[in-house]
mmCIF file of C-alpha atoms in Angstrom:
data_model
loop_
_atom_site.group_PDB
_atom_site.id
_atom_site.type_symbol
_atom_site.label_atom_id
_atom_site.label_comp_id
_atom_site.label_asym_id
_atom_site.label_seq_id
_atom_site.Cartn_x
_atom_site.Cartn_y
_atom_site.Cartn_z
ATOM 1 C CA MET A 1 19.333 18.731 12.584
ATOM 2 C CA PHE A 2 19.702 19.330 8.864
ATOM 3 C CA LYS A 3 18.437 16.906 6.244
ATOM 4 C CA SER A 4 20.823 15.520 3.682
ATOM 5 C CA TYR A 5 20.477 16.511 0.050
ATOM 6 C CA ASP A 6 19.221 13.004 -0.818
ATOM 7 C CA GLU A 7 16.571 13.141 1.924
ATOM 8 C CA MET A 8 15.345 16.506 0.661
ATOM 9 C CA LEU A 9 15.138 15.203 -2.923
ATOM 10 C CA GLU A 10 13.233 12.099 -1.805
ATOM 11 C CA GLU A 11 10.796 14.246 0.164
ATOM 12 C CA LEU A 12 10.311 16.576 -2.811
ATOM 13 C CA GLU A 13 9.742 13.635 -5.164
ATOM 14 C CA ARG A 14 7.177 12.101 -2.778
ATOM 15 C CA GLU A 15 5.302 15.384 -2.468
ATOM 16 C CA MET A 16 5.329 15.993 -6.239
ATOM 17 C CA ARG A 17 3.985 12.475 -6.842
ATOM 18 C CA ARG A 18 1.240 13.007 -4.255
ATOM 19 C CA VAL A 19 0.169 16.350 -5.746
ATOM 20 C CA SER A 20 0.226 14.929 -9.283
ATOM 21 C CA ASP A 21 -1.833 11.889 -8.255
ATOM 22 C CA ASP A 22 -4.351 14.079 -6.436
ATOM 23 C CA MET A 23 -4.749 16.397 -9.434
ATOM 24 C CA LEU A 24 -5.282 13.525 -11.877
ATOM 25 C CA LEU A 25 -7.759 11.795 -9.592
ATOM 26 C CA GLN A 26 -9.706 15.035 -9.183
ATOM 27 C CA VAL A 27 -9.943 15.471 -12.976
ATOM 28 C CA PHE A 28 -11.103 11.883 -13.445
ATOM 29 C CA ARG A 29 -13.538 12.129 -10.567
ATOM 30 C CA VAL A 30 -15.213 15.292 -11.893
ATOM 31 C CA SER A 31 -15.452 13.692 -15.348
ATOM 32 C CA GLY A 32 -17.027 10.569 -13.813
ATOM 33 C CA MET A 33 -14.119 8.315 -14.782
ATOM 34 C CA ALA A 34 -12.683 7.714 -11.300
ATOM 35 C CA GLY A 35 -14.063 4.165 -11.010
ATOM 36 C CA GLU A 36 -10.989 2.077 -10.224
ATOM 37 C CA LEU A 37 -8.390 4.831 -10.162
ATOM 38 C CA TRP A 38 -7.970 5.565 -6.498
ATOM 39 C CA THR A 39 -5.321 3.777 -4.507
ATOM 40 C CA PRO A 40 -4.747 3.923 -0.773
ATOM 41 C CA ARG A 41 -1.501 5.507 0.416
ATOM 42 C CA VAL A 42 1.137 3.164 1.829
ATOM 43 C CA ASP A 43 4.377 3.251 3.781
ATOM 44 C CA VAL A 44 6.803 0.362 3.336
ATOM 45 C CA TYR A 45 9.674 0.005 5.773
ATOM 46 C CA GLU A 46 12.042 -2.573 7.172
ATOM 47 C CA THR A 47 12.829 -3.429 10.779
ATOM 48 C CA ALA A 48 15.426 -5.867 12.079
ATOM 49 C CA GLU A 49 12.936 -8.748 11.839
ATOM 50 C CA ASN A 50 10.248 -7.689 9.337
ATOM 51 C CA VAL A 51 9.189 -5.827 6.242
ATOM 52 C CA VAL A 52 6.131 -3.750 7.178
ATOM 53 C CA VAL A 53 3.483 -2.316 4.853
ATOM 54 C CA LYS A 54 1.252 0.279 6.518
ATOM 55 C CA VAL A 55 -1.866 1.221 4.533
ATOM 56 C CA CYS A 56 -4.077 4.254 5.104
ATOM 57 C CA ALA A 57 -7.451 2.488 5.079
ATOM 58 C CA ALA A 58 -9.816 4.990 6.699
ATOM 59 C CA GLY A 59 -13.455 4.248 6.049
ATOM 60 C CA LEU A 60 -12.774 0.603 5.264
ATOM 61 C CA ALA A 61 -13.705 -2.393 7.368
ATOM 62 C CA PRO A 62 -11.473 -5.477 7.378
ATOM 63 C CA ASP A 63 -14.134 -7.425 5.463
ATOM 64 C CA GLN A 64 -13.972 -4.840 2.650
ATOM 65 C CA MET A 65 -10.301 -5.620 1.945
ATOM 66 C CA GLU A 66 -8.489 -8.604 0.467
ATOM 67 C CA LEU A 67 -4.735 -9.205 0.763
ATOM 68 C CA SER A 68 -2.566 -11.555 -1.254
ATOM 69 C CA ILE A 69 1.123 -12.100 -1.915
ATOM 70 C CA SER A 70 2.504 -13.197 -5.271
ATOM 71 C CA ALA A 71 3.925 -16.698 -5.691
ATOM 72 C CA ASP A 72 7.445 -15.260 -5.959
ATOM 73 C CA ASN A 73 6.995 -13.103 -2.790
ATOM 74 C CA LYS A 74 7.792 -9.941 -4.771
ATOM 75 C CA PHE A 75 4.404 -8.209 -4.644
ATOM 76 C CA LEU A 76 1.726 -7.622 -2.025
ATOM 77 C CA THR A 77 -1.707 -6.872 -3.486
ATOM 78 C CA LEU A 78 -4.523 -5.129 -1.627
ATOM 79 C CA ARG A 79 -7.961 -5.008 -3.229
ATOM 80 C CA GLY A 80 -11.243 -3.818 -1.893
ATOM 81 C CA MET A 81 -14.212 -1.531 -2.021
ATOM 82 C CA ARG A 82 -14.923 1.623 -0.027
ATOM 83 C CA VAL A 83 -18.666 2.217 0.175
ATOM 84 C CA GLU A 84 -20.116 5.615 0.985
ATOM 85 C CA GLN A 85 -22.298 5.306 4.083
ATOM 86 C CA ASP A 86 -24.012 8.713 4.049
ATOM 87 C CA ASP A 87 -27.790 8.478 3.957
ATOM 88 C CA ASP A 88 -28.188 12.141 3.002
ATOM 89 C CA LYS A 89 -26.611 11.821 -0.463
ATOM 90 C CA SER A 90 -29.919 12.529 -2.232
ATOM 91 C CA GLU A 91 -30.279 15.789 -0.284
ATOM 92 C CA ARG A 92 -27.003 17.242 -1.519
ATOM 93 C CA ILE A 93 -27.355 20.247 -3.789
ATOM 94 C CA ARG A 94 -23.760 21.141 -4.606
ATOM 95 C CA TYR A 95 -20.270 19.847 -3.850
ATOM 96 C CA TYR A 96 -17.552 22.275 -2.814
ATOM 97 C CA GLN A 97 -14.794 19.793 -2.274
ATOM 98 C CA LEU A 98 -14.427 16.098 -3.118
ATOM 99 C CA GLU A 99 -11.353 14.459 -1.641
ATOM 100 C CA VAL A 100 -12.602 11.135 -0.293
ATOM 101 C CA TYR A 101 -12.730 8.416 -2.923
ATOM 102 C CA TYR A 102 -15.243 5.586 -2.954
ATOM 103 C CA GLY A 103 -15.574 2.477 -5.021
ATOM 104 C CA PRO A 104 -13.230 -0.339 -5.930
ATOM 105 C CA PHE A 105 -9.486 -0.007 -5.481
ATOM 106 C CA GLU A 106 -6.335 -2.000 -5.951
ATOM 107 C CA ARG A 107 -2.832 -1.343 -4.698
ATOM 108 C CA ILE A 108 0.115 -3.497 -5.717
ATOM 109 C CA VAL A 109 3.156 -2.935 -3.525
ATOM 110 C CA ALA A 110 6.577 -4.054 -4.718
ATOM 111 C CA LEU A 111 8.404 -5.648 -1.819
ATOM 112 C CA PRO A 112 12.144 -5.020 -1.421
ATOM 113 C CA ALA A 113 13.927 -7.399 -3.787
ATOM 114 C CA GLU A 114 16.930 -7.817 -1.511
ATOM 115 C CA VAL A 115 14.821 -8.986 1.451
ATOM 116 C CA GLY A 116 13.127 -12.381 1.351
ATOM 117 C CA VAL A 117 9.930 -12.846 3.349
ATOM 118 C CA ASP A 118 8.572 -15.910 5.122
ATOM 119 C CA ARG A 119 5.126 -16.317 3.574
ATOM 120 C CA ASP A 120 4.074 -18.847 6.245
ATOM 121 C CA LYS A 121 4.206 -16.218 9.001
ATOM 122 C CA LEU A 122 2.477 -13.200 7.412
ATOM 123 C CA ALA A 123 0.144 -11.210 9.663
ATOM 124 C CA ALA A 124 -2.205 -8.254 9.188
ATOM 125 C CA THR A 125 -3.951 -6.067 11.758
ATOM 126 C CA TYR A 126 -6.408 -3.201 11.367
ATOM 127 C CA LYS A 127 -6.554 -0.396 13.915
ATOM 128 C CA ASP A 128 -7.657 3.248 13.840
ATOM 129 C CA GLY A 129 -7.993 3.373 10.050
ATOM 130 C CA PHE A 130 -4.636 1.756 9.296
ATOM 131 C CA LEU A 131 -3.980 -1.720 7.969
ATOM 132 C CA LYS A 132 -0.577 -2.997 9.073
ATOM 133 C CA VAL A 133 0.861 -5.980 7.215
ATOM 134 C CA VAL A 134 3.893 -7.606 8.834
ATOM 135 C CA LEU A 135 6.014 -9.811 6.588
ATOM 136 C CA PRO A 136 8.712 -11.577 8.624
ATOM 137 C CA LYS A 137 12.087 -11.787 6.939
ATOM 138 C CA ARG A 138 13.124 -15.222 5.804
ATOM 139 C CA LYS A 139 16.117 -16.443 7.746
ATOM 140 C CA ALA A 140 19.107 -16.552 5.464
ATOM 141 C CA GLY A 141 20.557 -19.971 4.894
ATOM 142 C CA PRO A 142 24.204 -20.652 4.248
ATOM 143 C CA THR A 143 25.549 -18.512 1.437
ATOM 144 C CA LYS A 144 27.959 -21.202 0.265
ATOM 145 C CA ALA A 145 27.646 -24.931 0.037
ATOM 146 C CA LYS A 146 30.526 -27.262 -0.549
ATOM 147 C CA ILE A 147 29.826 -29.839 -3.225
ATOM 148 C CA GLU A 148 31.793 -33.041 -3.118
ATOM 149 C CA ILE A 149 33.148 -34.288 -6.422
ATOM 150 C CA GLU A 150 32.905 -38.025 -6.866
ATOM 151 C CA ASP A 151 35.391 -40.130 -8.818
#
């Protein structure tokens, strides 16, 4: 099946953003300035009942991550620290490729403005290198309310 023009443009934009981010991070990393610049990749999607944020969190343990949601329910923030576990670091002579980022990170995800979430029922699970945050949609109340006018 053929993709629509809009789908192809979205895919191209995503890929261009990924390549650009990777190039900038590589420059900063080689220069020693990568400190807090890496951010984990995320997918944000909606189901009938939830907004779901899926985070690529390979090499991170649940206790190395912290999740919070803003008071207005508009932003989900993930902070943490990926620590390199290799014991042989001192034995390394030369690097040929550096693509795995270590150190502190922060990712702020804008949640869909048109979908309200129920902050009392948020849940997060970690499995096979992915953190999955499920934000149940808030049940919509009545859209109109009749207001009685008193004499």
